[in-house]
Coordinates of C-alpha atoms in Angstrom, one line a residue:
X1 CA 0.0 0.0 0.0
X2 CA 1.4 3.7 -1.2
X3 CA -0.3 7.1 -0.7
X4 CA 0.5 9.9 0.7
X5 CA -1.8 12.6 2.6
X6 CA -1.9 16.2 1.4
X7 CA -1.5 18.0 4.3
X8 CA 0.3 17.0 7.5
X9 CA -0.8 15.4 10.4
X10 CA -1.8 18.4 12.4
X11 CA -2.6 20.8 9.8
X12 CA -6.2 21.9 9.0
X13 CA -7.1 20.2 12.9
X14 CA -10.5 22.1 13.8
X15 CA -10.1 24.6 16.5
X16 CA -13.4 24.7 17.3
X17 CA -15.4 22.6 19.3
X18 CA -15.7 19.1 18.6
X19 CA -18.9 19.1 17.0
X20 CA -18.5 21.7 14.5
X21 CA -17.8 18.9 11.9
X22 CA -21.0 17.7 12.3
X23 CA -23.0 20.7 11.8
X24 CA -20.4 21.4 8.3
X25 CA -21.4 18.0 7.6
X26 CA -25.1 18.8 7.8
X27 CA -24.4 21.9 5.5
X28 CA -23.9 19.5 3.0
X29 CA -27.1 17.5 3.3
X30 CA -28.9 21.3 2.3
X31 CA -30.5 21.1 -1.1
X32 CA -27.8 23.5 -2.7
X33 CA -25.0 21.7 -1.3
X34 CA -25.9 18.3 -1.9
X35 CA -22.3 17.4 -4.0
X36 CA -20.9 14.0 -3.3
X37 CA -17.4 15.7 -4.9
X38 CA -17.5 18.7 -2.6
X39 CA -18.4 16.5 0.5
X40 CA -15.5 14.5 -0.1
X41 CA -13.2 17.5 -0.2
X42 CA -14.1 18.6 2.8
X43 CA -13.7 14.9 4.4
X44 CA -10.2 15.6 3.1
X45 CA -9.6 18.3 4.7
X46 CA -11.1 17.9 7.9
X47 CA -8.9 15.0 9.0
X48 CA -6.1 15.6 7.1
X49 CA -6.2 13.3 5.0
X50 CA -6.5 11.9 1.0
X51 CA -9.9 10.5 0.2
X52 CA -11.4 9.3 -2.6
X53 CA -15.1 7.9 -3.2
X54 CA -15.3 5.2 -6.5
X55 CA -17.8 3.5 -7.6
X56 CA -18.5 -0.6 -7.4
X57 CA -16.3 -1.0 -11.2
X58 CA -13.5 1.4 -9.6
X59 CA -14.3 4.4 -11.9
X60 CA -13.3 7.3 -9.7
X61 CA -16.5 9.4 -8.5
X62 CA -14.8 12.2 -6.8
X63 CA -11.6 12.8 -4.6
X64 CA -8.3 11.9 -5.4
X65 CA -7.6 8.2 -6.9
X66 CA -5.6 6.0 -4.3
X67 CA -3.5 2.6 -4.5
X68 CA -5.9 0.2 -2.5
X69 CA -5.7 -3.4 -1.6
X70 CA -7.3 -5.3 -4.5
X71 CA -8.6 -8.4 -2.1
X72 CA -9.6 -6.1 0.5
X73 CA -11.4 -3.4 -2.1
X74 CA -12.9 -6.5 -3.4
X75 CA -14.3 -7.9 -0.2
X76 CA -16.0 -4.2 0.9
X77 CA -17.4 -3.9 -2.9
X78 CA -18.7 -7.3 -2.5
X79 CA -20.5 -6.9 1.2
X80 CA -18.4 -10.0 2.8
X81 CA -17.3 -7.1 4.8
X82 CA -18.8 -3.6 5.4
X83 CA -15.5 -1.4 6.3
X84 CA -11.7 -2.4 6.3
X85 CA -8.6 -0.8 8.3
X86 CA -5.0 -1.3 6.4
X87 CA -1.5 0.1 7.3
X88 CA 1.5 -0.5 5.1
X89 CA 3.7 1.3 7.5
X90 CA 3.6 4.8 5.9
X91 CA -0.1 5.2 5.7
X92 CA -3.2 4.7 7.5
X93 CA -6.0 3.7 5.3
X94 CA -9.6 3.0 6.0
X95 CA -12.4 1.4 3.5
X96 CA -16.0 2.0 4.2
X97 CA -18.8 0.4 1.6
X98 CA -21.3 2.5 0.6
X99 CA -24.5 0.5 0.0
X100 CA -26.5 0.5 -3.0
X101 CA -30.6 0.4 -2.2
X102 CA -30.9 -2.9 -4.7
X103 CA -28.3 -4.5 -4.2
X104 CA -28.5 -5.6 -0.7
X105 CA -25.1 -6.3 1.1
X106 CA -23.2 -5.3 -1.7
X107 CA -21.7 -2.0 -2.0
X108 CA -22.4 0.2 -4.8
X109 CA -19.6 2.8 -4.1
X110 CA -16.3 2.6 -1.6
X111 CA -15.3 5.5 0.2
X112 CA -11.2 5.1 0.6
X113 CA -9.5 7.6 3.1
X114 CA -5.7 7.7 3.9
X115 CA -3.5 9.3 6.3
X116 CA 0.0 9.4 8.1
X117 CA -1.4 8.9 11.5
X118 CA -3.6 6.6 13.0
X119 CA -7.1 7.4 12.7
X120 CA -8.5 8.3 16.6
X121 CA -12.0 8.7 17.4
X122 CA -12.6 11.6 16.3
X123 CA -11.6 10.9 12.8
X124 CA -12.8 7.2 12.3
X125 CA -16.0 8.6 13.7
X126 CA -15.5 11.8 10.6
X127 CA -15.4 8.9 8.0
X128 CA -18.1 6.8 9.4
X129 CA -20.3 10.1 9.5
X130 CA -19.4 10.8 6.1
X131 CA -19.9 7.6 4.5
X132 CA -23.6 7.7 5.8
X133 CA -23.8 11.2 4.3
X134 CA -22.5 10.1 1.3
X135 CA -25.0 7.1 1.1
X136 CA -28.2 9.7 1.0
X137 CA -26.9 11.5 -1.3
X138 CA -25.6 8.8 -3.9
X139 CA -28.8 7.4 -3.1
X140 CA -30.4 10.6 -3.9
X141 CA -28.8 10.7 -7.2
X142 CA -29.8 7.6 -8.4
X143 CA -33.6 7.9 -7.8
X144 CA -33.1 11.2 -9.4
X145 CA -31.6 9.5 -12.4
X146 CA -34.1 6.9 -12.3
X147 CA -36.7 9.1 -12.1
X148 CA -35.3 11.5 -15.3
X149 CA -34.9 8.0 -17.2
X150 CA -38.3 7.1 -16.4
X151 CA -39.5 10.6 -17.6
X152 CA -38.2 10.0 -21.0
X153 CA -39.5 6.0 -21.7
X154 CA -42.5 7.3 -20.7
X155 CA -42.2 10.6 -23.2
X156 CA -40.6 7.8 -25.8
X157 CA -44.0 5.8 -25.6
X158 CA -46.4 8.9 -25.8
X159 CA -44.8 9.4 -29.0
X160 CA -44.4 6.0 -29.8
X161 CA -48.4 6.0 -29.5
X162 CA -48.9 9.6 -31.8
X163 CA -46.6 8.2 -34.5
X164 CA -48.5 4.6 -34.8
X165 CA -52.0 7.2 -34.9
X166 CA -50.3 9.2 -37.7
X167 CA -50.0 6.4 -39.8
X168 CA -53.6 4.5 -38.7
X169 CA -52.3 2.0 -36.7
X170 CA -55.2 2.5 -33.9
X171 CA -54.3 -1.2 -32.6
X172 CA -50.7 -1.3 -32.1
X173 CA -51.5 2.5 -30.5
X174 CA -54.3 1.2 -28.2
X175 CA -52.2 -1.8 -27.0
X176 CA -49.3 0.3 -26.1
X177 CA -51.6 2.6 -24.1
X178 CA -52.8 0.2 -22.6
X179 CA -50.4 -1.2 -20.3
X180 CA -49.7 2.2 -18.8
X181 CA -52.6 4.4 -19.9
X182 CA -55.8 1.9 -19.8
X183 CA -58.3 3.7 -21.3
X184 CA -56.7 6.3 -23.0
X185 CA -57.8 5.5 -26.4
X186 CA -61.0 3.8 -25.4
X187 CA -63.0 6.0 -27.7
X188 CA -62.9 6.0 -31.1
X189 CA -62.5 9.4 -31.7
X190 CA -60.7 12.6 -30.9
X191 CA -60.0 16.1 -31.0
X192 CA -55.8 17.0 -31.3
X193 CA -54.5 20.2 -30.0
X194 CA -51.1 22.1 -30.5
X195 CA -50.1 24.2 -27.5
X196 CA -47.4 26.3 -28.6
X197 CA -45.0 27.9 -26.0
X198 CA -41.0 28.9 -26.1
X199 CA -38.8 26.2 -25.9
X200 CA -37.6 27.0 -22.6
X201 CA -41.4 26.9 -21.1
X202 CA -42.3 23.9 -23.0
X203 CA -41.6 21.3 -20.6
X204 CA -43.4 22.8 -17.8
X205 CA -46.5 23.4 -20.4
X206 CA -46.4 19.5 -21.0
X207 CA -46.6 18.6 -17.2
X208 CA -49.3 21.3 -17.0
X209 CA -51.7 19.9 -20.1
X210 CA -50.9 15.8 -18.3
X211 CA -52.1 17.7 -15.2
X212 CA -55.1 19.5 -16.3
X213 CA -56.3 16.8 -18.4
X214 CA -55.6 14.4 -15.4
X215 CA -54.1 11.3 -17.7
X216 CA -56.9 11.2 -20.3
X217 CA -55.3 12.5 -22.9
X218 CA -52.2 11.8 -24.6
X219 CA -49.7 14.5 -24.2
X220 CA -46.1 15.0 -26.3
X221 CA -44.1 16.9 -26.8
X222 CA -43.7 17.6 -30.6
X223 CA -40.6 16.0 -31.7
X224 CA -40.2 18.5 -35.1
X225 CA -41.2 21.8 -33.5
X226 CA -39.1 22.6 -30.1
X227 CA -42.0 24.7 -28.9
X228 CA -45.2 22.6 -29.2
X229 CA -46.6 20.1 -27.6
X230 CA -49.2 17.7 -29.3
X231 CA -52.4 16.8 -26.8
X232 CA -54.7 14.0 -28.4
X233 CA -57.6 14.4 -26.5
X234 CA -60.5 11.9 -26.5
X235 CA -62.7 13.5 -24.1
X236 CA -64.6 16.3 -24.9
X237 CA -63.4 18.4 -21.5
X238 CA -59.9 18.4 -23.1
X239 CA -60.8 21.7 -24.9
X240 CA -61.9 23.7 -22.2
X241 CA -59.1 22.8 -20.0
X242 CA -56.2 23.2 -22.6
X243 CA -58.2 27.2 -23.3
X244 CA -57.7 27.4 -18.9
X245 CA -54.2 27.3 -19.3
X246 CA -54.0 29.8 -22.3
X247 CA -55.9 32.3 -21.0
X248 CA -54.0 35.2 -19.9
X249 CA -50.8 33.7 -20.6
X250 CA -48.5 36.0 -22.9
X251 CA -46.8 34.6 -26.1
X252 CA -49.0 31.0 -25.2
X253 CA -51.6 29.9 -28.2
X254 CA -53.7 27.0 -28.8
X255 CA -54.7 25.4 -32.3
X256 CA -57.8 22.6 -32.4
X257 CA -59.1 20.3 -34.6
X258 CA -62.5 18.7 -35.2
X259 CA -63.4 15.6 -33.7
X260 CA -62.2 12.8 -35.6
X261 CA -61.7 8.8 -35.9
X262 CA -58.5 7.6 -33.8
X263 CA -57.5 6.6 -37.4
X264 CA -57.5 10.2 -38.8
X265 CA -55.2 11.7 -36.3
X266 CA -52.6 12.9 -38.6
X267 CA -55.8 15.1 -40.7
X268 CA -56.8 16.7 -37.0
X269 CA -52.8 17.6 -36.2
X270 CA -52.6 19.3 -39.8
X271 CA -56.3 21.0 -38.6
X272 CA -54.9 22.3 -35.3
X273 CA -51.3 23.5 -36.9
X274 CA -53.6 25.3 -39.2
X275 CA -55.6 27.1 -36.5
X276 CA -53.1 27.4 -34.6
X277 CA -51.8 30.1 -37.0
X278 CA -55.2 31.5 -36.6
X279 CA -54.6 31.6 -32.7
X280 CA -51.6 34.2 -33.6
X281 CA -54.3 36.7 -34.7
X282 CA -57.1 36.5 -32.0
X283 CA -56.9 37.9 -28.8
X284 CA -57.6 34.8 -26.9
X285 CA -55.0 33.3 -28.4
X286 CA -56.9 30.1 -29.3
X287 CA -58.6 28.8 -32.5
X288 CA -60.4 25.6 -33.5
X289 CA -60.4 24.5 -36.6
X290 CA -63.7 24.7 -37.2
X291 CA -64.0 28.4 -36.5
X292 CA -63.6 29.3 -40.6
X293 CA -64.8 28.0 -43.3
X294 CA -63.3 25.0 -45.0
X295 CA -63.2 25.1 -48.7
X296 CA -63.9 21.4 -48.9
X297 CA -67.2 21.7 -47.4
X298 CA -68.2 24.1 -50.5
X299 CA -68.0 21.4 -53.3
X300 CA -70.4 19.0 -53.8
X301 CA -69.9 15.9 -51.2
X302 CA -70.3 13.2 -53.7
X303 CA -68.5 14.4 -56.6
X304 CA -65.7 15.8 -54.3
X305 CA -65.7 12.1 -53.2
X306 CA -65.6 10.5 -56.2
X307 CA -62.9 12.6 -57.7
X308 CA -60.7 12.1 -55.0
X309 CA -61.1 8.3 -55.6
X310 CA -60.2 8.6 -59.3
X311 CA -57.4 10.5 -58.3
X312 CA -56.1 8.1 -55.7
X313 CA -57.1 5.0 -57.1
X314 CA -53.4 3.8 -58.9
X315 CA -53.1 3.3 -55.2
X316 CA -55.7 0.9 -54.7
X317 CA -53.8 -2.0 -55.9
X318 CA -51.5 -1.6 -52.6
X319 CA -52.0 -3.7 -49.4
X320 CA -54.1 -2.1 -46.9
X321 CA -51.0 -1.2 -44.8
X322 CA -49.0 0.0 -47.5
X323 CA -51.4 2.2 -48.7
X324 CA -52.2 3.3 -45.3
X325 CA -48.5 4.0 -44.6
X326 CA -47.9 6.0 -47.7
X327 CA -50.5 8.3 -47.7
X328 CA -50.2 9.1 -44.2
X329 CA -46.7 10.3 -45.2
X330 CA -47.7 11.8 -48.0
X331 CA -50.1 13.8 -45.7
X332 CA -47.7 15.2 -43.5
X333 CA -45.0 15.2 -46.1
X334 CA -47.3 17.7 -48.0
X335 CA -47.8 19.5 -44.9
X336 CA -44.0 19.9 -43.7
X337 CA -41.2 19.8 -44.6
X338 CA -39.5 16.3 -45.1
X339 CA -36.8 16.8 -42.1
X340 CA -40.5 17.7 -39.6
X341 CA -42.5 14.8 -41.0
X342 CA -39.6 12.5 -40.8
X343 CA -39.4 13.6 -37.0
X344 CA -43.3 13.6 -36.5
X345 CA -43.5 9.6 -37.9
X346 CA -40.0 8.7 -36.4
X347 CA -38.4 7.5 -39.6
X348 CA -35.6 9.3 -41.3
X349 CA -36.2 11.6 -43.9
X350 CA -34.6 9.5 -46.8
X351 CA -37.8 7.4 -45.8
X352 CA -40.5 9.9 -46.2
X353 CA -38.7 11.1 -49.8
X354 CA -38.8 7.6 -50.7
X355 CA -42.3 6.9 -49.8
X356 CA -43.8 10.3 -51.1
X357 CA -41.4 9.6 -54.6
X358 CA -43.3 6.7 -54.7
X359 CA -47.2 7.8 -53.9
X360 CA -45.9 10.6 -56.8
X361 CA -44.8 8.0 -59.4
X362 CA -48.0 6.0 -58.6
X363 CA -50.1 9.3 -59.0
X364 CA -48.2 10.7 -62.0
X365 CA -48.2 14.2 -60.5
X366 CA -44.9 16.4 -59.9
X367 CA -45.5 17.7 -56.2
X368 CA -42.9 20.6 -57.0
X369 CA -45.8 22.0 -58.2
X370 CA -47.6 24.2 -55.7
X371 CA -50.7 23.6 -57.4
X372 CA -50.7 20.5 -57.5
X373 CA -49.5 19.8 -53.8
X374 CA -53.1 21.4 -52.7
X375 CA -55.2 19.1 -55.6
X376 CA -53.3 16.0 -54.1
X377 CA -53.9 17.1 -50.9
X378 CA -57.3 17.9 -51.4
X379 CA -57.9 14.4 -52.2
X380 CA -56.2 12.9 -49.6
X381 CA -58.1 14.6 -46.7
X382 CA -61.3 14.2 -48.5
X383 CA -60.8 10.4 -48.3
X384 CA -59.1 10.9 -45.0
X385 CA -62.4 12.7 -43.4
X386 CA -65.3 10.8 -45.5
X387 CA -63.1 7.1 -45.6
X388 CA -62.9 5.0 -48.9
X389 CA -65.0 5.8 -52.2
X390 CA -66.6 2.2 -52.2
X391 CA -66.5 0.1 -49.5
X392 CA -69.0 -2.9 -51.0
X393 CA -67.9 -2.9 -54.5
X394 CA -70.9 -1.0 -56.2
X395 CA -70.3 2.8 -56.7
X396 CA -69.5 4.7 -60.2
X397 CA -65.9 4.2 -61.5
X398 CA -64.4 7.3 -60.3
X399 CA -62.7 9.9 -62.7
X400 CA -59.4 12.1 -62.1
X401 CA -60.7 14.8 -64.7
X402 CA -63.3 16.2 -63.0
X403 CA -61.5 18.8 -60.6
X404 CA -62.8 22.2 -62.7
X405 CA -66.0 20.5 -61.9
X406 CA -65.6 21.0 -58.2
X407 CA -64.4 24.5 -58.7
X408 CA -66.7 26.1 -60.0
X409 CA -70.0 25.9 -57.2
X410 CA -71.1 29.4 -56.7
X411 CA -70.5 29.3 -53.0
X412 CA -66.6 28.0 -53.1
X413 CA -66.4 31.3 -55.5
X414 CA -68.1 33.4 -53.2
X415 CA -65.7 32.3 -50.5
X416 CA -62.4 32.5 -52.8
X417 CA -63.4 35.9 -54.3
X418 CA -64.2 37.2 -50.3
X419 CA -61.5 36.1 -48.7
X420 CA -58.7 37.0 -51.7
X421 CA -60.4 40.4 -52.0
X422 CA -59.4 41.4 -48.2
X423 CA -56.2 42.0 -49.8
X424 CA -57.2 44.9 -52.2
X425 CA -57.0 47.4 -49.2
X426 CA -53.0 47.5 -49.6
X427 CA -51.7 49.9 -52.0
X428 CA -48.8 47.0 -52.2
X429 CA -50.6 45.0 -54.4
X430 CA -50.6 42.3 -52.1
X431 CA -53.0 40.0 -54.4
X432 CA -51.1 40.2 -57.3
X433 CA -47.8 39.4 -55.2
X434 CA -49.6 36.5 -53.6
X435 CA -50.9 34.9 -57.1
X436 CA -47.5 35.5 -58.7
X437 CA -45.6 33.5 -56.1
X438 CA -48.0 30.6 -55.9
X439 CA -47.4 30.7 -60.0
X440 CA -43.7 30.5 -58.7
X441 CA -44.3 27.6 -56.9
X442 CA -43.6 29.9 -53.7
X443 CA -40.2 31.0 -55.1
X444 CA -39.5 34.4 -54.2
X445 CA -36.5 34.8 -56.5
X446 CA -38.7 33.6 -59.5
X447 CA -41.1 35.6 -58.4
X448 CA -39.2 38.8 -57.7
X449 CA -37.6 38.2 -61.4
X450 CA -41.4 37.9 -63.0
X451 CA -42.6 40.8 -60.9
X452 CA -39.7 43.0 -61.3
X453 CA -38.6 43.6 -57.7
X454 CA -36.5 42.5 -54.9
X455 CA -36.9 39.2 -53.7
X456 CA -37.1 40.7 -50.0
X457 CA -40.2 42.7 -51.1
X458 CA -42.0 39.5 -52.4
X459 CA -41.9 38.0 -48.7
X460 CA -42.7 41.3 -47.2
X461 CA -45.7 41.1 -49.4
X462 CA -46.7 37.5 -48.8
X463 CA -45.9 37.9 -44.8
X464 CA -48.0 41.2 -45.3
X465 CA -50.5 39.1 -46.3
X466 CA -50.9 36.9 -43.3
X467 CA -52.6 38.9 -40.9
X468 CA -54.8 39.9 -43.2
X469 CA -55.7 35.9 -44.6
X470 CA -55.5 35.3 -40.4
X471 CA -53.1 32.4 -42.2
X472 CA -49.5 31.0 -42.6
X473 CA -47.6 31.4 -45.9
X474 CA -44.3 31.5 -45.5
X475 CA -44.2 28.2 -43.1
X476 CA -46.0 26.0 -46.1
X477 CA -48.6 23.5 -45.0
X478 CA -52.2 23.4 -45.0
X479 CA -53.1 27.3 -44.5
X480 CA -51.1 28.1 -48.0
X481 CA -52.6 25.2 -49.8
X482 CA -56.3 26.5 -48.8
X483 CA -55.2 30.4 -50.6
X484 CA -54.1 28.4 -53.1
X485 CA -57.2 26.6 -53.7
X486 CA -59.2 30.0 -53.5
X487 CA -56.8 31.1 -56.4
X488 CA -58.0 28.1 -58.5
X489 CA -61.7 28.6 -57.4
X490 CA -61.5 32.7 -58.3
X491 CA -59.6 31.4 -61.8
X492 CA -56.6 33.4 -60.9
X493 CA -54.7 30.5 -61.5
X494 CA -55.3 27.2 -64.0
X495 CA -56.1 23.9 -62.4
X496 CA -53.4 21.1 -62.2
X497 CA -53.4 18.1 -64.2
X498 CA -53.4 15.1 -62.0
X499 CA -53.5 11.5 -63.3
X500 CA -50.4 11.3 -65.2
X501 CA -50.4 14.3 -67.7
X502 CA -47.5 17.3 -66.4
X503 CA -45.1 14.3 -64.5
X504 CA -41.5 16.1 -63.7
X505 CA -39.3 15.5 -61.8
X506 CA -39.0 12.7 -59.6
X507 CA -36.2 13.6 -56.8
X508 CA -38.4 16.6 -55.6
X509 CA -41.3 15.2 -53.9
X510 CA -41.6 18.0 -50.7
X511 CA -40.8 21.7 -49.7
X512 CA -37.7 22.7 -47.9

């Protein structure tokens, strides 16, 4: 045995009374002293000594690393023996186990302290003291780990849950759930809401909404967007509790959807993104999605049906889960960008390009087209809220041509020209801006070249435009596509060909 001590025998001796050690001792037992490192310093240095605290594979925890006894060390780590005294004629050592709460005799740390002189009283009882002190707080820091690990398997099988919803998976969903939720998803339907908060306040937002909806609804936090979190919420009281914690709360908003199937759960998260830009704009700072109108609900049901089945049906030739898989990425991959819906699903993005290449090649569309992003999105939602075109075999052979059909109903006109004509109060010729980077395929250096301006002004324009549409431009997704559609409806702009007839290129299938 070799070591040496730092300090001499007598130096660093307390000079006050004999139980002023304790009471430092206690100090560190306070909650903002509670550092195994700093507690062994101060053993150190109380009895003039060199300690060191490892743990039971000999990895060095905090102090200074000493030469121990390797039978010895092994019978403390082991529990044959609880606390060992050594002396190699230079030094003074003592070994103290520090037990580990599951691992019954056996020590989970070893608290090693050498001297020059022979430890007295006083100082044996110093190390016993500390050893004990040491135990709480090692202790301490393992439920705390535990605890923190716990936190995020449980955060990993929220989303786990969301991600198998997203792509229609309701069974897989409901038997995760229900081993630690039971009853979660008992319903077959549900609205989704997107709190959105700053990063730094999101995780206290979470552990709010899991409070206030008191474990009957699923809550996660959004793995594309750092400051949302995603609440899929089966019980009609969800709502009215999620608007409690809103109210009053600065730069804190809150987008709904409508109540839907289990199995349409990635439809209600584009819903509440989408009125959650409305949220922005209103002084509650909430929106549902049902609060403005929907262009869908303007075209006639059946023939807004049946096109969407003509324009999807390359796809029917799929298995069921195949076809369920890729048009629930194509869904999302239409609504974000590839990196987000990669992140949202919990696949890489290389995935979702593959899949959405695919659903595109199937299609024969070219979805660097803005135009046709919104027609192919159109009919995926319209199968995704009214389910397949014909269940038992016997309905019309749907047509893919029939799109400037659905366009042209008085009342979807009424809406396109009403809410594009909000923008002819700017002297800025917002509209015009607006159509001409749609045209652009929401380029703004195309545009800016077409228009004869700065590319800078184009945004300005379109993020001009915003407040006044109460909707999102710039960030893509399901807000833009609904302008877009009012251009189409208004005949600002021509209707896409879908079906095969303007196919380009293949490697870009989403926005950046």
């Amino acid at each position: 045995m070799a070591g040496r001590a730092d300090e001499g025998p007598h130096a660093q001796q307390p000079r006050d009374s004999d139980t002023a050690w304790a009471e430092q001792l206690l100090d560190h037992l306070r909650p903002a002293g509670r550092d195994p490192r700093r507690v062994v310093t101060w053993l150190g240095r109380t009895v003039g000594a060199t300690a060191c605290l490892q743990d039971d594979q000999g990895s060095l925890l905090a102090g200074e690393r000493l030469p121990l006894d390797a039978a010895v060390l092994a019978d403390v780590v082991t529990g044959r023996i609880s606390a060992a005294a050594l002396e190699d004629g230079e030094h003074h050592v003592r070994l103290v186990g520090i037990r580990h709460p599951e691992r019954g005799p056996a020590a989970g740390a070893v608290l090693a302290v050498a001297r020059r002189d022979p430890f007295d009283r006083r100082a044996a009882d110093i190390v016993n003291r500390t050893a004990s002190v040491l135990e709480l707080l090692l202790t301490e820091r393992k439920l705390t780990d535990d605890g923190r690990r716990l936190r995020r398997a449980t955060a990993d099988l929220r989303l786990a849950i969301l991600q198998l919803l997203m792509v229609e998976d309701t069974v897989s969903a409901r038997r995760v759930a229900a081993g630690l939720w039971p009853g979660l998803l008992e319903e077959d339907t549900a609205c989704v809401y997107v709190v959105e908060v700053s990063p730094a306040e999101r995780d206290a937002v979470a552990d709010a909404c899991a409070h206030l909806t008191e474990g009957l609804a699923l809550v996660v936090r959004c793995p594309a967007m750092d400051g949302h979190v995603i609440v899929v919420g089966p019980r009609p009281a969800a709502g009215d509790r999620l608007r409690s914690l809103v109210d009053g709360r600065p730069g804190t908003f809150l987008g709904g959807s409508l109540r839907q199937r289990l199995a349409r759960t990635a439809t209600a998260y584009g819903q509440a993104i989408s009125a959650l830009a409305v949220a922005r704009f209103r002084p509650d700072q909430t929106a549902v999605f049902a609060e403005r109108t929907d262009p869908e609900r303007l075209m006639d049901p059946v023939a807004l049906r049946a096109w969407s089945a003509g324009v999807l049906r390359p796809l029917d030739t799929l298995p069921h889960h195949i076809r369920a898989e890729l048009l629930a990425t194509t869904r999302l991959g239409l609504e974000f960008t590839a990196v987000n819906a990669a992140k949202v699903l919990g696949v890489s993005r290389n995935t979702v390009r593959a899949r959405m290449d695919r659903v595109e090649a199937l299609l024969g569309t070219d979805f660097s087209h803005l135009t046709t992003r919104a027609v192919v999105r159109l009919a995926l939602n319209t199968e995704a809220v009214q389910g397949p075109y014909d269940p038992d075999g016997t309905a019309p052979h749907p047509r893919a041509d029939r799109l400037g059909d659905l366009l042209t109903s008085a009342a979807l006109r009424l809406w396109a020209q009403d809410l594009l004509g909000r923008l002819d109060g700017d002297g800025r010729d917002l509209r015009g801006t607006l159509r001409a980077w749609i045209a652009a395929d929401s380029n703004a250096e195309r545009t800016a070249k077409d228009l004869g301006m700065h590319a800078q002004t184009v945004r300005d324009h379109v993020r001009a435009a915003e407040p006044v549409l109460e909707r999102q431009l710039l960030a893509m997704g399901s807000d833009l596509y609904e302008v877009v559609l009012a251009h189409l409806a208004a005949g600002a702009l021509a209707a896409p060909a879908v079906g095969g007839a303007n196919r380009g290129q293949p490697d870009s299938p989403v926005h950046e």
